[in-house]
Structures are given as structure tokens and as C-alpha cells.
CSV table of C-alpha atoms and ligand atoms in Angstrom, one decimal:
chain,number,residue,atom,x,y,z
A,513,MET,CA,0.0,0.0,0.0
A,514,ALA,CA,1.3,3.5,-0.9
A,515,LYS,CA,2.4,5.7,2.0
A,516,LEU,CA,-0.4,8.2,1.8
A,517,THR,CA,-3.3,5.9,0.8
A,518,GLY,CA,-6.5,7.2,2.3
A,519,LYS,CA,-5.1,10.7,2.9
A,520,THR,CA,-6.1,14.0,1.4
A,521,ALA,CA,-3.8,16.9,0.5
A,522,LEU,CA,-4.3,20.5,-0.5
A,523,VAL,CA,-1.4,21.9,-2.5
A,524,THR,CA,-1.6,25.6,-3.3
A,525,GLY,CA,0.0,26.7,-6.6
A,526,ALA,CA,-0.2,23.2,-8.0
A,527,SER,CA,-0.8,24.3,-11.6
A,528,ARG,CA,2.9,24.7,-12.4
A,529,GLY,CA,6.4,24.3,-11.2
A,530,ILE,CA,7.2,23.1,-7.7
A,531,GLY,CA,3.6,22.9,-6.7
A,532,ARG,CA,2.7,20.7,-9.6
A,533,ALA,CA,5.6,18.3,-8.8
A,534,ILE,CA,4.5,18.2,-5.2
A,535,ALA,CA,0.9,17.4,-6.2
A,536,GLN,CA,2.1,14.6,-8.6
A,537,ARG,CA,4.4,13.1,-5.9
A,538,LEU,CA,1.8,13.1,-3.1
A,539,ALA,CA,-0.7,11.6,-5.5
A,540,ALA,CA,1.8,8.9,-6.5
A,541,ASP,CA,2.1,8.2,-2.8
A,542,GLY,CA,-1.7,7.6,-2.7
A,543,ALA,CA,-3.2,10.9,-1.5
A,544,LEU,CA,-6.3,12.5,-3.1
A,545,ILE,CA,-5.0,15.9,-4.3
A,546,ALA,CA,-6.8,19.3,-4.3
A,547,ALA,CA,-4.7,21.0,-6.9
A,548,HIS,CA,-5.1,24.8,-6.2
A,549,TYR,CA,-4.3,27.4,-8.9
A,550,GLY,CA,-4.9,31.1,-9.4
A,551,SER,CA,-5.6,31.8,-13.0
A,552,ASP,CA,-4.0,29.2,-15.3
A,553,GLU,CA,-6.8,26.8,-15.7
A,554,ALA,CA,-5.3,24.9,-18.6
A,555,ALA,CA,-2.1,24.3,-16.5
A,556,ALA,CA,-4.2,23.1,-13.5
A,557,LYS,CA,-6.1,20.8,-15.8
A,558,ASP,CA,-2.8,19.4,-17.0
A,559,THR,CA,-1.7,18.7,-13.5
A,560,VAL,CA,-4.9,16.9,-12.7
A,561,ALA,CA,-4.8,14.9,-16.0
A,562,SER,CA,-1.2,13.9,-15.4
A,563,ILE,CA,-2.1,12.6,-11.9
A,564,GLU,CA,-5.1,10.7,-13.2
A,565,GLN,CA,-3.1,9.2,-16.1
A,566,ALA,CA,-0.6,7.9,-13.5
A,567,GLY,CA,-3.5,6.2,-11.6
A,568,GLY,CA,-3.9,8.9,-8.9
A,569,ARG,CA,-6.8,11.1,-7.9
A,570,ALA,CA,-7.0,14.9,-8.0
A,571,PHE,CA,-9.4,17.8,-8.5
A,572,PRO,CA,-8.7,21.4,-9.4
A,573,VAL,CA,-9.4,24.3,-6.9
A,574,ARG,CA,-9.4,27.8,-8.3
A,575,ALA,CA,-8.9,30.8,-6.0
A,576,GLU,CA,-6.8,33.9,-6.6
A,577,LEU,CA,-4.9,34.6,-3.4
A,578,GLY,CA,-4.2,38.1,-2.1
A,579,VAL,CA,-7.7,39.4,-2.8
A,580,ASP,CA,-10.7,39.9,-0.6
A,581,GLY,CA,-12.5,36.6,0.0
A,582,ASP,CA,-9.6,34.4,-1.3
A,583,VAL,CA,-9.8,31.9,1.5
A,584,ASP,CA,-13.6,31.7,1.3
A,585,THR,CA,-13.4,30.9,-2.4
A,586,LEU,CA,-10.6,28.3,-1.9
A,587,PHE,CA,-12.4,26.5,0.9
A,588,ALA,CA,-15.7,26.4,-0.9
A,589,ALA,CA,-14.1,24.5,-3.8
A,590,LEU,CA,-11.9,22.4,-1.5
A,591,GLU,CA,-14.8,21.2,0.7
A,592,GLU,CA,-16.9,20.4,-2.3
A,593,GLY,CA,-14.1,18.3,-3.8
A,594,LEU,CA,-13.4,16.6,-0.5
A,595,SER,CA,-17.1,15.7,-0.1
A,596,GLY,CA,-17.0,15.5,3.7
A,597,GLN,CA,-13.5,13.9,4.0
A,598,PRO,CA,-11.1,15.6,6.4
A,599,LEU,CA,-7.8,17.1,5.2
A,600,ASP,CA,-4.5,15.4,6.2
A,601,ILE,CA,-1.8,17.5,4.4
A,602,LEU,CA,-1.7,21.2,3.6
A,603,VAL,CA,1.2,22.4,1.4
A,604,ASN,CA,1.4,26.2,1.2
A,605,ASN,CA,3.4,26.5,-2.0
A,606,ALA,CA,1.8,29.4,-4.0
A,607,ALA,CA,3.7,32.7,-3.8
A,608,GLY,CA,4.4,35.7,-5.9
A,609,PRO,CA,7.8,36.6,-7.2
A,610,SER,CA,10.2,39.3,-6.1
A,611,ASP,CA,9.2,42.9,-6.9
A,612,GLY,CA,12.8,44.0,-7.4
A,613,PRO,CA,15.3,46.0,-5.4
A,614,ILE,CA,14.2,48.6,-2.8
A,615,GLU,CA,14.6,51.4,-5.3
A,616,GLU,CA,11.8,49.9,-7.4
A,617,ALA,CA,9.5,48.9,-4.6
A,618,THR,CA,6.0,50.5,-4.2
A,619,PRO,CA,3.7,50.3,-1.2
A,620,GLU,CA,1.1,48.6,-3.4
A,621,GLY,CA,3.5,46.0,-4.6
A,622,PHE,CA,4.7,45.4,-1.1
A,623,ASP,CA,1.2,44.9,0.2
A,624,ARG,CA,0.3,42.6,-2.6
A,625,LEU,CA,3.4,40.4,-2.0
A,626,PHE,CA,2.7,40.1,1.7
A,627,ALA,CA,-1.0,39.4,1.0
A,628,VAL,CA,-0.1,36.5,-1.3
A,629,ASN,CA,3.0,35.1,0.4
A,630,VAL,CA,2.2,35.7,4.1
A,631,LYS,CA,-1.4,36.6,4.8
A,632,ALA,CA,-2.9,34.0,2.5
A,633,PRO,CA,-0.9,31.0,3.9
A,634,PHE,CA,-1.7,32.1,7.5
A,635,PHE,CA,-5.4,32.4,6.9
A,636,ILE,CA,-5.5,29.2,4.8
A,637,ILE,CA,-4.0,27.4,7.8
A,638,GLN,CA,-6.5,29.1,10.2
A,639,ARG,CA,-9.4,27.9,8.0
A,640,ALA,CA,-7.9,24.4,7.5
A,641,LEU,CA,-7.6,23.7,11.2
A,642,PRO,CA,-11.1,22.4,11.8
A,643,LEU,CA,-10.8,20.2,8.7
A,644,LEU,CA,-7.3,18.9,9.5
A,645,ARG,CA,-7.2,15.5,11.0
A,646,ASP,CA,-5.1,15.1,14.2
A,647,GLY,CA,-1.7,13.9,13.1
A,648,GLY,CA,-1.9,16.0,10.0
A,649,ARG,CA,0.9,17.9,8.2
A,650,ILE,CA,1.4,21.6,7.4
A,651,ILE,CA,4.3,22.3,5.0
A,652,THR,CA,5.2,25.8,3.7
A,653,ILE,CA,7.6,26.6,0.9
A,654,SER,CA,10.1,29.3,1.7
A,655,SER,CA,13.4,30.0,0.0
A,656,THR,CA,17.2,30.0,0.6
A,657,CYS,CA,16.9,33.8,0.3
A,658,THR,CA,16.2,33.9,4.1
A,659,ARG,CA,19.8,32.8,4.8
A,660,VAL,CA,21.6,34.5,1.9
A,661,ALA,CA,21.3,38.2,1.2
A,662,THR,CA,20.0,38.8,-2.3
A,663,PRO,CA,19.4,42.6,-2.6
A,664,PHE,CA,17.1,42.4,-5.6
A,665,GLN,CA,14.5,40.5,-3.6
A,666,THR,CA,14.4,42.1,-0.2
A,667,SER,CA,10.7,42.3,0.2
A,668,TYR,CA,10.3,38.8,-1.2
A,669,ALA,CA,12.9,37.5,1.3
A,670,MET,CA,11.0,39.3,4.1
A,671,THR,CA,7.8,37.4,3.2
A,672,LYS,CA,9.7,34.1,3.3
A,673,GLY,CA,11.2,35.0,6.7
A,674,ALA,CA,7.7,35.6,8.0
A,675,VAL,CA,6.5,32.1,7.0
A,676,GLU,CA,9.5,30.5,8.6
A,677,VAL,CA,8.7,32.2,11.9
A,678,MET,CA,5.1,31.2,11.4
A,679,GLY,CA,6.1,27.6,11.0
A,680,ARG,CA,8.1,27.5,14.2
A,681,THR,CA,5.4,29.1,16.4
A,682,LEU,CA,2.5,27.2,14.9
A,683,ALA,CA,4.4,23.9,15.4
A,684,ASN,CA,4.4,24.7,19.1
A,685,ALA,CA,0.7,25.6,19.1
A,686,LEU,CA,-0.5,22.6,17.1
A,687,GLY,CA,1.8,19.9,18.5
A,688,THR,CA,-0.8,18.7,21.0
A,689,ARG,CA,-2.9,17.6,18.1
A,690,GLY,CA,0.0,15.7,16.6
A,691,ILE,CA,0.0,18.1,13.7
A,692,THR,CA,3.6,18.8,12.4
A,693,VAL,CA,4.4,22.2,10.9
A,694,ASN,CA,7.6,22.4,8.8
A,695,THR,CA,9.1,24.7,6.2
A,696,VAL,CA,11.2,23.8,3.1
A,697,THR,CA,13.6,26.2,1.5
A,698,PRO,CA,14.4,25.5,-2.2
A,699,GLY,CA,17.4,27.1,-3.9
A,700,ALA,CA,17.3,28.0,-7.5
A,701,THR,CA,14.9,25.6,-9.1
A,702,VAL,CA,14.0,25.5,-12.8
A,703,THR,CA,10.3,26.3,-13.2
A,704,ASP,CA,8.2,28.4,-15.6
A,705,LEU,CA,9.0,31.3,-13.4
A,706,ASN,CA,12.6,31.4,-14.2
A,707,ALA,CA,13.5,28.8,-16.8
A,708,SER,CA,14.0,31.3,-19.7
A,709,LEU,CA,15.8,33.8,-17.4
A,710,PHE,CA,18.2,31.2,-16.2
A,711,LYS,CA,19.0,30.2,-19.8
A,712,THR,CA,19.4,33.6,-21.4
A,713,SER,CA,21.2,35.5,-18.6
A,714,GLY,CA,23.9,33.1,-17.8
A,715,ALA,CA,22.5,32.8,-14.3
A,716,GLU,CA,22.1,29.1,-14.7
A,717,VAL,CA,25.9,28.6,-14.9
A,718,TYR,CA,26.5,31.0,-12.0
A,719,LEU,CA,23.9,29.5,-9.7
A,720,ALA,CA,25.0,25.9,-10.4
A,721,ALA,CA,28.6,27.0,-9.6
A,722,MET,CA,27.3,28.4,-6.2
A,723,THR,CA,25.6,25.0,-5.4
A,724,ALA,CA,27.6,22.2,-3.8
A,725,LEU,CA,25.9,19.6,-5.9
A,726,ASP,CA,26.8,21.6,-9.0
A,727,ARG,CA,23.4,22.0,-10.7
A,728,LEU,CA,20.1,23.8,-10.5
A,729,GLY,CA,17.2,22.2,-8.7
A,730,GLN,CA,14.3,20.5,-10.4
A,731,PRO,CA,10.8,20.6,-9.0
A,732,ALA,CA,10.9,16.9,-8.3
A,733,ASP,CA,13.9,17.5,-6.0
A,734,ILE,CA,11.7,19.7,-3.8
A,735,ALA,CA,8.6,17.4,-4.1
A,736,ASP,CA,10.5,14.4,-2.8
A,737,VAL,CA,11.5,16.4,0.4
A,738,VAL,CA,7.9,17.5,0.9
A,739,ALA,CA,6.7,13.9,0.5
A,740,PHE,CA,9.1,12.9,3.2
A,741,LEU,CA,7.8,15.6,5.6
A,742,ALA,CA,4.2,14.5,4.7
A,743,SER,CA,4.9,10.9,5.5
A,744,HIS,CA,4.7,8.9,8.7
A,745,ASP,CA,8.5,8.7,8.6
A,746,ALA,CA,8.7,12.4,9.5
A,747,ARG,CA,6.3,12.2,12.5
A,748,TRP,CA,9.0,13.4,14.9
A,749,ILE,CA,10.1,16.5,12.9
A,750,THR,CA,8.2,19.7,13.6
A,751,GLY,CA,9.0,23.4,13.7
A,752,HIS,CA,11.9,22.7,11.3
A,753,VAL,CA,13.2,24.7,8.3
A,754,LEU,CA,14.6,22.1,5.9
A,755,ASP,CA,17.1,23.4,3.3
A,756,ALA,CA,16.4,21.6,0.0
A,757,SER,CA,18.9,23.5,-2.2
A,758,GLY,CA,21.6,21.1,-3.1
A,759,GLY,CA,23.8,23.0,-0.8
A,760,MET,CA,23.4,26.5,-2.3
A,761,TYR,CA,25.8,29.2,-1.1
A,762,LEU,CA,27.6,27.0,1.5
A,763,GLY,CA,30.6,29.3,1.3
B,364,NDP,P1,5.7,29.3,-10.4
B,364,NDP,O1,5.6,30.7,-10.7
B,364,NDP,O2,6.2,28.3,-11.4
B,364,NDP,O3,4.2,28.8,-10.0
B,364,NDP,C1,3.5,29.5,-9.0
B,364,NDP,C2,2.2,28.8,-8.7
B,364,NDP,O4,1.5,29.6,-7.6
B,364,NDP,C3,1.2,28.7,-9.8
B,364,NDP,O5,0.5,27.5,-9.6
B,364,NDP,C4,0.3,29.9,-9.6
B,364,NDP,O6,-1.0,29.8,-10.1
B,364,NDP,C5,0.3,30.0,-8.1
B,364,NDP,N1,0.1,31.4,-7.7
B,364,NDP,C6,1.0,32.4,-7.7
B,364,NDP,N2,0.4,33.6,-7.3
B,364,NDP,C7,-0.9,33.3,-7.0
B,364,NDP,C8,-2.0,34.0,-6.5
B,364,NDP,N3,-1.9,35.4,-6.3
B,364,NDP,N4,-3.1,33.4,-6.4
B,364,NDP,C9,-3.2,32.1,-6.6
B,364,NDP,N5,-2.3,31.3,-7.1
B,364,NDP,C10,-1.1,31.9,-7.3
B,364,NDP,O7,6.5,29.2,-9.0
B,364,NDP,P2,7.6,28.1,-8.5
B,364,NDP,O8,7.1,26.7,-8.7
B,364,NDP,O9,8.9,28.5,-9.0
B,364,NDP,O10,7.6,28.4,-6.9
B,364,NDP,C11,6.8,27.7,-6.0
B,364,NDP,C12,7.3,28.1,-4.6
B,364,NDP,O11,8.7,27.8,-4.4
B,364,NDP,C13,7.0,29.5,-4.2
B,364,NDP,O12,6.6,29.6,-2.9
B,364,NDP,C14,8.4,30.2,-4.5
B,364,NDP,O13,8.5,31.3,-3.7
B,364,NDP,C15,9.3,29.0,-4.0
B,364,NDP,N6,10.6,29.1,-4.5
B,364,NDP,C16,10.9,28.9,-5.8
B,364,NDP,C17,12.2,29.0,-6.2
B,364,NDP,C18,12.6,28.8,-7.7
B,364,NDP,O14,13.8,29.0,-8.0
B,364,NDP,N7,11.6,28.5,-8.6
B,364,NDP,C19,13.3,29.2,-5.3
B,364,NDP,C20,12.9,29.3,-3.9
B,364,NDP,C21,11.6,29.3,-3.5
B,364,NDP,P3,-1.3,30.0,-11.7
B,364,NDP,O15,-0.7,29.0,-12.5
B,364,NDP,O16,-2.8,30.0,-11.8
B,364,NDP,O17,-0.8,31.4,-12.0
């Protein structure tokens, strides 16, 4: 029997990139997947189709995050898809990209980034708590930019610092229910977000050279780590920030 047979999982931002790989991996492990997306319906359908073709189960959940009513929209679709089943695993993966160096920042862009990357995961967790089974899993995707200063993404790094603190404090709050709360920090990972940038700017070569394992990450590299944290094997790990970067910027 697969490790997650009988379990359910919500993966935000599952239409593309790292979120899609997480959804595919948790489905391969047996979980029923709620594949959340913001606007790219075709990509979300592709995620669901790829899971079903591999013999898994998934349904799409549309909700733009960072706008009024986002969590209500998400949970209306989630609860319909779960048809009364509880939730076992919540993966907060969706996030907006850096809005540039401080010289280019605007209050509106800053508020939007925090709304999508911090406020949304926090209130998704709050709304999920009554649905989450005791012994459940909450996993949030951060970034290595919380330990390495990258000036072109200060506000983005601030949002990721916030979710890492959230993970530690929530782990303490939810431990009595056996719910673990952990955070995963990818390094440079090839996704739609940055594939063309990496190729055309030479950043691919530079970032690989800054990585102990001498290559960029692939979404599946991150998905496998999330699957471990979601599994029974990781039952004694909570409040942890797990670096999944291939050893990026080790010095
Ligand atoms: P992508 O841009 O490839 O995918 C982002 C996903 O999040 C999509 O499914 C998108 O939905 C969804 N999303 C984004 N904004 C919103 C929003 N406002 N409302 C609803 N859905 C939204 O991102 P990655 O796969 O590259 O990144 C995934 C996670 O990993 C993020 O948390 C990111 O910060 C983190 N990360 C990524 C790194 C990398 O190098 N790629 C490095 C370190 C961390 P839709 O398809 O509908 O637009």
C-alpha cells in the first residue's frame, strides 16, 4: 500500500512548477489531491490529468490569493471536492515573485506580496484547522533567500522570513494535536517562473557553480522532500526549516 493511501492533500499553486511536482508526488504516494491554482486553468487541468493518467486522484481548486474573499473561495471549492472527508496534508506553496530591489518597490506591490505570500498561507492554515485531522501535516515553501542576502529580492525575502517564523510558532501551538508544521527552502529551481531567465542571462551557470551539488534544482527535488515531511516517517520532525537547495551558497 502506498504511504499516503486514504489521505487527502491541498497543494496551493499546483498548476505549475514546484507545486505541480508536489501534487504529482503526493498523488503517487496515494493521496487525493486538491490542486489549487490562481488563474492558469489549462495548466491546472494538465496537473490533474497527469495525476489521473498515472493512476492517482485529484481535482482542481481555483482561487486567486491576495484578494478579498480568497480563503472563502478556496475552501468552498476544497470542501466540495473533499465531499466531507477531512484534510490530512496542507502544502502552502503558491507565492508571488520578487518585486525587485528597494529602489523599485512600491507600497502597493509590497502589500500585494505580503497578501499573497504571508497573509494567504496564514489564513489558509487558520481555515484548515477544523478540517485537518489530528496527526496532520502543514508544510510551507520558503526560499534560501532567508539565509543568503540577495538585494534584488528584499521584500520577497521578508515574506519568506515571515512564513519560517510562522512555522516554528505554529508547530508549538499545534503539537498537542499531533500536527507537524515544517518549512522547506528550495534554492534556484527550474520552473516556468525562471527557466528562460536562467537560460538567457547566464544565471544558470553562475547559480549551479554556487551550489555544492553543481546543478540547479528540479521541481521533483523539492517534491520528494515535501513527500518525506508529509509521510509517517517524518512524524518526529516539527518546527523545522529544511534546506532543499543542493547546498546553495555554502561558502
Ligand atoms: P511558479 O511561478 O512556477 O508557480 C506559481 C504557482 O503559484 C502557480 O500555480 C500559480 O498559479 C500560483 N500562484 C502564484 N500567485 C498566485 C496568486 N496570487 N493566487 C493564486 N495562485 C497563485 O512558481 P515556482 O514553482 O517557481 O515556486 C513555488 C514556490 O517555491 C514559491 O513559494 C516560491 O517562492 C518558492 N521558491 C521557488 C524557487 C525557484 O527557483 N523556482 C526558489 C525558492 C523558492 P497560476 O498557475 O494559476 O498562475
